[in-house]
Tab-separated table of C-alpha atoms and ligand atoms in Angstrom:
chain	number	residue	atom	x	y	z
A	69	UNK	CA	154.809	121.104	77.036
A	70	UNK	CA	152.332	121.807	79.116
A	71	UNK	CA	149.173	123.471	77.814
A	72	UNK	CA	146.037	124.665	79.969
A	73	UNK	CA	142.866	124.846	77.957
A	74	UNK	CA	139.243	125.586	79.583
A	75	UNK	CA	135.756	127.908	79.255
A	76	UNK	CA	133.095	129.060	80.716
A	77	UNK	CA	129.065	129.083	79.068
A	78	UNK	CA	127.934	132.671	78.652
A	79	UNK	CA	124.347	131.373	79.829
A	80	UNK	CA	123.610	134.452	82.796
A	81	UNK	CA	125.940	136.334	84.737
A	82	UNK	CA	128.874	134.655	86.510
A	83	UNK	CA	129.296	133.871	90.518
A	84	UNK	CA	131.087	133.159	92.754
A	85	UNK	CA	131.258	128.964	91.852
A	86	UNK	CA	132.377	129.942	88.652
A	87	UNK	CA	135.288	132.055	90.187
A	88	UNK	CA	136.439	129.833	92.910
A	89	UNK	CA	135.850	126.385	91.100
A	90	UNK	CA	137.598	127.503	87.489
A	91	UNK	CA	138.859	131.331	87.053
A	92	UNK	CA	140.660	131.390	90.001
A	93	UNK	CA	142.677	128.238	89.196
A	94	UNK	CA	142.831	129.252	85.534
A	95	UNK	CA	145.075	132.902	87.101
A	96	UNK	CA	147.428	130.654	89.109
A	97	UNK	CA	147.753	128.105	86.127
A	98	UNK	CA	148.744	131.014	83.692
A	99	UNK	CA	151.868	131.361	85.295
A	100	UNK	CA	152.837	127.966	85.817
A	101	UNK	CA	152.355	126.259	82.040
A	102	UNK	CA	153.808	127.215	78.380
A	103	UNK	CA	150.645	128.278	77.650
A	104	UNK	CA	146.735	128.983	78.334
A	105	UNK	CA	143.750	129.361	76.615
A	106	UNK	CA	140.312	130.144	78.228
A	107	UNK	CA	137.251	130.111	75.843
A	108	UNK	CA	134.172	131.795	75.839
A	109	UNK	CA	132.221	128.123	74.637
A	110	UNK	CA	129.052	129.698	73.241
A	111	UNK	CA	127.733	126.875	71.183
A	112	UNK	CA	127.067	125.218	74.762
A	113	UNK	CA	125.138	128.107	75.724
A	114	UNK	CA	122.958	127.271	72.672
A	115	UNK	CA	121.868	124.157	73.848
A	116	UNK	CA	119.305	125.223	76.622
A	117	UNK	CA	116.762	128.129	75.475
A	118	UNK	CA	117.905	130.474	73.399
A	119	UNK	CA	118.863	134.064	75.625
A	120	UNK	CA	118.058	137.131	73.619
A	121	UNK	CA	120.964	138.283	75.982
A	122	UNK	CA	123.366	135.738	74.564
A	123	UNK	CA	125.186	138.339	72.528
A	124	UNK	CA	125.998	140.818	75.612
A	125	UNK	CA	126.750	137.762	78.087
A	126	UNK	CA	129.362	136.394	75.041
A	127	UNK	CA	131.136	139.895	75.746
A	128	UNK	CA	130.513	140.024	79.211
A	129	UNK	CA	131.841	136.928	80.257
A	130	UNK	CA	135.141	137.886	78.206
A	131	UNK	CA	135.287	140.903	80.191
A	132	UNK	CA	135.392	139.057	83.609
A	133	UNK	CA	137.818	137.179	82.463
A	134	UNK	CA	140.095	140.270	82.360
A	135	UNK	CA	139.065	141.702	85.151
A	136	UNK	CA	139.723	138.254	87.316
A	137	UNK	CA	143.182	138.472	85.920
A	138	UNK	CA	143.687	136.784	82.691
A	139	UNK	CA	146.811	138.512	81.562
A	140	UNK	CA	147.088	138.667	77.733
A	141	UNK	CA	150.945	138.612	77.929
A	142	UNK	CA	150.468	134.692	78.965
A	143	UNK	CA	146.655	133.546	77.933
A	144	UNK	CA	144.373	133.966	74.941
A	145	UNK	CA	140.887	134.560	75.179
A	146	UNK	CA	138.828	133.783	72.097
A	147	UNK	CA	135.214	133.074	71.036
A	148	UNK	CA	134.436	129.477	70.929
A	149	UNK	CA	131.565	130.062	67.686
A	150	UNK	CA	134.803	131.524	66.122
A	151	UNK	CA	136.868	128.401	65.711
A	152	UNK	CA	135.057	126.107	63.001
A	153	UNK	CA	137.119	123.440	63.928
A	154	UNK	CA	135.110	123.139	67.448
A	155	UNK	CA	131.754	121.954	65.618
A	156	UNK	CA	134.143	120.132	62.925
A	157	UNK	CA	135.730	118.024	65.114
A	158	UNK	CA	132.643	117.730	67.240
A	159	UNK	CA	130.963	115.686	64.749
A	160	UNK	CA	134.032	113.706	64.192
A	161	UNK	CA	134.097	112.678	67.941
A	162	UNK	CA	129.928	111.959	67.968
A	163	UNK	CA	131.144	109.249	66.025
A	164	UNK	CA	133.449	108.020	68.195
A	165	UNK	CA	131.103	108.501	71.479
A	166	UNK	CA	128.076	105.840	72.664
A	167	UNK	CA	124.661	106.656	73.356
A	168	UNK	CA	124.740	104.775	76.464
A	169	UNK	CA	128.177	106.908	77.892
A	170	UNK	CA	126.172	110.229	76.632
A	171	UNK	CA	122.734	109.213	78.806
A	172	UNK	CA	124.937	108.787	82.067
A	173	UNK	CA	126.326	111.914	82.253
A	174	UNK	CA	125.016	113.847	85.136
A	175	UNK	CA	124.573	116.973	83.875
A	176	UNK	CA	122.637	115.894	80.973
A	177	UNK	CA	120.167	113.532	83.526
A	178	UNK	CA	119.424	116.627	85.685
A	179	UNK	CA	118.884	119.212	83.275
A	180	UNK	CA	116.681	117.038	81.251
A	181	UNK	CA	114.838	115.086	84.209
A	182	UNK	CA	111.390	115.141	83.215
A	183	UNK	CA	111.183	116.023	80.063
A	184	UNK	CA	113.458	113.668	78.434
A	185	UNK	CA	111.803	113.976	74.806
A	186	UNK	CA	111.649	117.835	74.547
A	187	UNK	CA	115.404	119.048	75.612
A	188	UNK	CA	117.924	119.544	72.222
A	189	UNK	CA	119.721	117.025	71.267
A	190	UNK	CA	122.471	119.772	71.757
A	191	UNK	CA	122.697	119.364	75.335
A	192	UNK	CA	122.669	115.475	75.328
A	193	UNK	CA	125.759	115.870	72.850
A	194	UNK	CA	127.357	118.649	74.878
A	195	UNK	CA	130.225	116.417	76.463
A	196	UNK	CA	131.197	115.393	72.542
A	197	UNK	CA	131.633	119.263	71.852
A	198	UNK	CA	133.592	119.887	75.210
A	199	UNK	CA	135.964	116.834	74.562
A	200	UNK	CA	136.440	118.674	71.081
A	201	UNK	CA	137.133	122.098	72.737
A	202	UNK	CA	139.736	120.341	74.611
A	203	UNK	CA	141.332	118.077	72.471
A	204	UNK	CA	141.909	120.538	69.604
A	205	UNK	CA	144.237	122.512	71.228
A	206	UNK	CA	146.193	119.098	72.404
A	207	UNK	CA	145.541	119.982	75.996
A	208	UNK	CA	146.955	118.593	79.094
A	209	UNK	CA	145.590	120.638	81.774
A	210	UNK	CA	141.789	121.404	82.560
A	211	UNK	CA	140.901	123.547	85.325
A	212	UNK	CA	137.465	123.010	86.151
A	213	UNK	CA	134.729	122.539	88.955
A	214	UNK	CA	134.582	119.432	90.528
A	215	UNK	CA	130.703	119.304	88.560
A	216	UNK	CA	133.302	119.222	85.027
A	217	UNK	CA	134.753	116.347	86.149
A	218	UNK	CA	132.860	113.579	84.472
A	219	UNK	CA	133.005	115.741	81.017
A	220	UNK	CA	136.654	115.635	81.369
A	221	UNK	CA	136.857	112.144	81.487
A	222	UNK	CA	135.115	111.687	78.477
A	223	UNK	CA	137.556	113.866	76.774
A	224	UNK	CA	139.979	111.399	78.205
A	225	UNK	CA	138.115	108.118	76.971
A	226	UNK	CA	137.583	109.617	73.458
A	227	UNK	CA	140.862	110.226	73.075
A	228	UNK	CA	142.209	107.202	74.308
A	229	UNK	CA	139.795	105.526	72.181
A	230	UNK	CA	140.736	107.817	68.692
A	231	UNK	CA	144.177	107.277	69.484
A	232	UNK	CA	144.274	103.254	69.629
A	233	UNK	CA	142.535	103.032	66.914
A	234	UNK	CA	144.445	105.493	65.017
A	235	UNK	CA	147.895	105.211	66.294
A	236	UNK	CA	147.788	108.768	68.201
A	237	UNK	CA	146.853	112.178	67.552
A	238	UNK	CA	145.617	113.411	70.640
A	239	UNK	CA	147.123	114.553	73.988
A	240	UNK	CA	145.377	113.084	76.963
A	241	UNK	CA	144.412	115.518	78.769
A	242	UNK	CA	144.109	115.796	82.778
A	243	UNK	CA	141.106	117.584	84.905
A	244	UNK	CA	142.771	119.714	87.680
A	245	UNK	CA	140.363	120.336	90.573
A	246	UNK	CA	141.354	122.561	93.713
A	247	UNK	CA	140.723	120.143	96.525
A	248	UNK	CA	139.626	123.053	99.238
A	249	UNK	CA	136.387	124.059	97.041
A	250	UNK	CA	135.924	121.383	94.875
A	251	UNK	CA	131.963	122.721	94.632
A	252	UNK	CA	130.614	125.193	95.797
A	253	UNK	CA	126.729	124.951	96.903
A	254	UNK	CA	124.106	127.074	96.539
A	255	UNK	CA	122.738	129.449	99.182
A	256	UNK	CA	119.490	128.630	98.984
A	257	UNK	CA	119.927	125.135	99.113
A	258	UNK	CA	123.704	123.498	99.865
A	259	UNK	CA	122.523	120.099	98.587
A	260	UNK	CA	122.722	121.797	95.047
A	261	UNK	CA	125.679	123.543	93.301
A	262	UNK	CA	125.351	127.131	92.677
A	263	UNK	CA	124.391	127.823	89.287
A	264	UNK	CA	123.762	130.324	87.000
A	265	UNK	CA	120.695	128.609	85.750
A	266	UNK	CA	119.022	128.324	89.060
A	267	UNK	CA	116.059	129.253	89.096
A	268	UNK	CA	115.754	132.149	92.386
A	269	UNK	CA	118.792	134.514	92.117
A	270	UNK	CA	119.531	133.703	95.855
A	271	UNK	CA	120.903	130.647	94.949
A	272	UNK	CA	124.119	132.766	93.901
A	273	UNK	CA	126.663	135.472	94.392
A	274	UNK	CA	127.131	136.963	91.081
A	275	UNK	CA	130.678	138.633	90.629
A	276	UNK	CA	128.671	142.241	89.373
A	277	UNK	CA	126.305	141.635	92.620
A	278	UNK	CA	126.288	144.940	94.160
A	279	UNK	CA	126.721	145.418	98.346
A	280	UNK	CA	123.153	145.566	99.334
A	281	UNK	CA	122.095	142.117	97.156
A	282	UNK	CA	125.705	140.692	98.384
A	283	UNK	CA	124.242	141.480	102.320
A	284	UNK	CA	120.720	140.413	101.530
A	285	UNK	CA	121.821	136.712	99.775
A	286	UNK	CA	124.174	135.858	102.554
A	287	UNK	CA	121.397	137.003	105.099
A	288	UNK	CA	118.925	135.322	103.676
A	289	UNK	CA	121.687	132.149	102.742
A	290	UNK	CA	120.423	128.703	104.246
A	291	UNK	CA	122.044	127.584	107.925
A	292	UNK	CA	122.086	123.980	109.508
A	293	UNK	CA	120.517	123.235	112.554
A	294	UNK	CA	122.726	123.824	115.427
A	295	UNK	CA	124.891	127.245	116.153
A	296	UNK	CA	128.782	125.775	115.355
A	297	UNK	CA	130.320	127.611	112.754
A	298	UNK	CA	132.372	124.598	111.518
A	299	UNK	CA	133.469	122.800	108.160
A	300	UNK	CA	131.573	119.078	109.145
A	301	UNK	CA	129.836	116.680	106.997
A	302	UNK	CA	126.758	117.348	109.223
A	303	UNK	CA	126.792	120.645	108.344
A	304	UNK	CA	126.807	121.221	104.539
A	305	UNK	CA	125.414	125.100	104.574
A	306	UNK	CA	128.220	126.170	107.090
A	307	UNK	CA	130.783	123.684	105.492
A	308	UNK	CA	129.637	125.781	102.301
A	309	UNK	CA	130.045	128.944	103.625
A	310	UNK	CA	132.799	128.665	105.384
A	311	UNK	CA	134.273	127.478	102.075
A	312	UNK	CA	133.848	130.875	100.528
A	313	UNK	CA	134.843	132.902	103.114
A	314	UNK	CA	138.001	131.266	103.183
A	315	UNK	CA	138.365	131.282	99.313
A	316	UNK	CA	137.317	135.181	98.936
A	317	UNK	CA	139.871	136.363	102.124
A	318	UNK	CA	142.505	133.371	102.002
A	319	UNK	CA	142.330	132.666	105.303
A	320	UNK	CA	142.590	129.027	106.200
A	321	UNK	CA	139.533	127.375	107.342
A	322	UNK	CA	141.131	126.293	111.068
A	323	UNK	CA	141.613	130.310	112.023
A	324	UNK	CA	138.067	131.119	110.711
A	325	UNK	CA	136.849	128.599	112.787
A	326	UNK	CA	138.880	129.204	115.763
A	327	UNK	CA	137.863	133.181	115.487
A	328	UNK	CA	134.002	132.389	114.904
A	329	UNK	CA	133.679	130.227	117.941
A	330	UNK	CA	130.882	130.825	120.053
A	331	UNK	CA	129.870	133.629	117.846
A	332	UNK	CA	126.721	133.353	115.896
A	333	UNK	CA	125.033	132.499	112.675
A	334	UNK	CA	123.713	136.651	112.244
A	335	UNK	CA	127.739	137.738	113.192
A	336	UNK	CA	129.980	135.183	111.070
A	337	UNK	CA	127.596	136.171	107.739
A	338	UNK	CA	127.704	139.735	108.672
A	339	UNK	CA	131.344	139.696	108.106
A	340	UNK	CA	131.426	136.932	105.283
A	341	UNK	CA	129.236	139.700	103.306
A	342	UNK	CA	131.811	142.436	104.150
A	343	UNK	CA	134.446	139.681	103.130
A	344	UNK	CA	132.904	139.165	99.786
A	345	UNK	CA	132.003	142.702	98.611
A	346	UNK	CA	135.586	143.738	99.522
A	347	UNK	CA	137.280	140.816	97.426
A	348	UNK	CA	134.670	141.837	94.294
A	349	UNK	CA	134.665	145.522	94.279
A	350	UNK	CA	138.365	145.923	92.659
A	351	UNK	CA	137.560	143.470	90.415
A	352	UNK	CA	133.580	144.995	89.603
A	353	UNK	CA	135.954	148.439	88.977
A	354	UNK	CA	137.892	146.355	86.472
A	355	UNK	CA	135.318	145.013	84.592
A	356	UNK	CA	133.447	148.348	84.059
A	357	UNK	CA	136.656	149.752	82.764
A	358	UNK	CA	136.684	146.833	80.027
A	359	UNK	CA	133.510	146.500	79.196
A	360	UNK	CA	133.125	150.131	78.444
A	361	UNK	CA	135.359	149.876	75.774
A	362	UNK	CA	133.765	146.925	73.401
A	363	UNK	CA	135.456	147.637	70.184
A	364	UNK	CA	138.941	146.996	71.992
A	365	UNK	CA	137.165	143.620	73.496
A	366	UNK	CA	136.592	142.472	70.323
A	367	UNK	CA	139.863	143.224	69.347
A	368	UNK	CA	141.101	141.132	71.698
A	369	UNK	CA	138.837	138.379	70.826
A	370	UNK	CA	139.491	138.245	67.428
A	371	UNK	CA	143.070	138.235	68.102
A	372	UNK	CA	143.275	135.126	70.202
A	373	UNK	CA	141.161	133.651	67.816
A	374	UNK	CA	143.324	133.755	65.220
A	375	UNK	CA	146.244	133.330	67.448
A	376	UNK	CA	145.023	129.549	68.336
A	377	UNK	CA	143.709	128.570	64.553
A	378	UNK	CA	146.979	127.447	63.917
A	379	UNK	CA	146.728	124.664	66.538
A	380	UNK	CA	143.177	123.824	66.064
A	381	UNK	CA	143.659	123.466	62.318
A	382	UNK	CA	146.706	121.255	62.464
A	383	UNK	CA	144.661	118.687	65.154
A	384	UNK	CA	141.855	118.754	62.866
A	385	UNK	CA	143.867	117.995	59.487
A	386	UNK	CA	145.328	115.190	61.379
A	387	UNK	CA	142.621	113.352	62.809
A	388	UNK	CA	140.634	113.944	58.924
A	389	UNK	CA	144.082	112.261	57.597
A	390	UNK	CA	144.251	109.311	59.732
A	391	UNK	CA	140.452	108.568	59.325
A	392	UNK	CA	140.859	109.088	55.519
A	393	UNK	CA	138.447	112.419	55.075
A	394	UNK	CA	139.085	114.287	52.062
A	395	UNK	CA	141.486	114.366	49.286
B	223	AQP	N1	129.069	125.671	91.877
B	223	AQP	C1	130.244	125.513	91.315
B	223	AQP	N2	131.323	125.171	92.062
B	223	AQP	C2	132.553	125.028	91.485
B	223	AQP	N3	132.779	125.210	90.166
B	223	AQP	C3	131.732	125.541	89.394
B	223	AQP	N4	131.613	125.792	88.082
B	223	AQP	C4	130.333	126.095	87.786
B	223	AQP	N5	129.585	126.060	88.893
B	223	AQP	C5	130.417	125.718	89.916
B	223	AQP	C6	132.728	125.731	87.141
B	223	AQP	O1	132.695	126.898	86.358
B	223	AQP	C7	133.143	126.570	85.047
B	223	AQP	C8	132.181	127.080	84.038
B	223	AQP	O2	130.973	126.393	84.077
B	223	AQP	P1	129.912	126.596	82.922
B	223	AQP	O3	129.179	127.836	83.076
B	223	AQP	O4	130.535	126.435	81.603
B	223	AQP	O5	128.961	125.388	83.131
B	223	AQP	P2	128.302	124.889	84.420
B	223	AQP	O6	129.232	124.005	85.166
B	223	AQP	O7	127.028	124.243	83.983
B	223	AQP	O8	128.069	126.229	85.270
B	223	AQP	P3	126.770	126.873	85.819
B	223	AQP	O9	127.103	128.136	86.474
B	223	AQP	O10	126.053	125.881	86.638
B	223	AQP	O11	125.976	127.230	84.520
B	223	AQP	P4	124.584	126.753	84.051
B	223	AQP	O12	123.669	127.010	85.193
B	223	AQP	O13	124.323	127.594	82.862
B	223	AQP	O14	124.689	125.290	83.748
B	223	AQP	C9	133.347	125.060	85.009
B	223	AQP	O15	134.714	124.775	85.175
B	223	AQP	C10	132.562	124.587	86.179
B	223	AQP	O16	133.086	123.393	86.701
């Protein structure tokens, strides 16, 4: 059986990484596996400063989900904080995890480089608690950014490691990563990924960006030196670009160069802006229809909660068993 499990932090609004690394993966998944589940993982959000917007973004980021095309009839979308069993086994897992694998992960060394002492222990543990997400639901397939990547291997190792000692339990689950954007960079800097934590808002596309910022951030978007509009490793902002254009219009990357050539920087982002606004506006029309209606978003919240406790409480009461926790 073949189960697809992943999530998304409701720490700002979502972009355009988030879309081309995970969700858009997660909508051709859905119809390709027994079953999906996509989580909004809000106990990660909780590990950087607290946003007093955490409770809207929670929502929000549900509603995107939707309006990307998460169809209900063959996902569930739930609330991460909802599921006990996350933090449960969590803890169960911290024991099973070293110090010395949590300090190399990459994610933890950037966003605590420099102050070391001061970030939450919650973020240096936030691998443990995204190994639990996974494992719980006895995943084998996790769409996620190519940035995921390392996190997903711990899942692996941690399972690996439960299950020799305890003679199986969990599935061992695989990271699937689209190989045309594996990452996709910022604007402002292509030597970084975009992300919603940056810290100027033209290091992103956000999906609810309207037309005039959409213009403005890919006119003001970094260029290399040069004038080729080509996908080379001396040439990370247009490799970058060119990247997105070709994942918003699905157009392969050989015809965008061919039709770019000898054309300009100013013309080629010109019509990657158009490209963009025109692949988010049905979707920006989508997710104003859902989240206008918030009691039937919580609906469907609590619903696929309660929908996947049956799998996330049978894991659980398995791995307490073998260790011998409880009565
Ligand atoms: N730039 C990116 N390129 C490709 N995939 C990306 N993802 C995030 N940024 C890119 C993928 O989106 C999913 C959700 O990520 P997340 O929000 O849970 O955590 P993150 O990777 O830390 O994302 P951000 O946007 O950078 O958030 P902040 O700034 O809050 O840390 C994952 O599958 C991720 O790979």
């Amino acid at each position: 059986m073949k189960r697809v499990f992943s999530g998304i932090q409701p720490t700002g609004s979502l972009h355009l990484g988030n879309y081309l690394g995970a969700i858009k993966q997660w909508i051709e998944l859905q119809n390709k596996v027994d079953e999906s589940i996509f989580c909004v993982v809000d106990l990660h959000a909780i590990t950087v400063d607290r946003d007093p917007m955490l409770a809207e973004n929670i929502l929000s980021v549900a509603a995107w989900y939707l309006a990307c095309g998460v169809d209900l009839s063959k996902s569930k979308i739930f609330i991460q904080s909802t599921r006990p069993e996350h933090a449960e086994l969590a803890w169960i897992l911290n024991c099973f995890a070293t110090v010395g694998e949590l300090g190399r992960m990459t994610q933890y060394k950037e966003k605590s480089e420099g102050k070391r002492d001061s970030v939450s222990a919650g973020l240096f543990d936030y691998p443990v608690l995204m190994a639990a997400d996974i494992l719980l639901y006895q995943t084998t397939d996790v769409p996620v950014g190519e940035d995921q990547k390392q996190h997903v291997e711990l899942a692996r190792d941690l399972a690996i490691r439960f299950n020799n000692k305890y003679q199986g339990v969990f599935t061992v689950p695989e990271p699937i990563i689209r190989e045309d954007v594996e990452r996709v960079r910022a604007l402002d800097n292509p030597s970084k990924k975009m992300a919603k934590s940056a810290g100027s808002e033209y290091n992103y596309i956000a999906l609810d960006d309207t037309p005039d910022v959409i213009r403005k951030k890919i006119s003001r978007a970094v260029t290399d030196s040069g004038s080729e509009i080509v996908i080379r490793e001396d040439k990370p902002a247009m490799t970058n670009l060119l990247n997105i254009f070709s994942g918003v219009s699905g157009r392969d990357i050989r015809s965008l160069e061919a039709d770019f050539k000898g054309r300009g920087y100013g013309e080629f982002k010109k019509a990657l802006a158009e490209e963009i606004i025109l692949f988010l506006e049905p979707k920006q029309k989508k997710y104003r229809e859902i989240i206008a209606d918030k009691a039937k978003l919580r609906t469907i919240l609590r619903d696929g909660s309660e929908a996947v406790a049956p799998i996330a409480q049978k894991t659980l009461d398995e791995v307490k068993k073998k260790i011998g926790l409880g009565i």
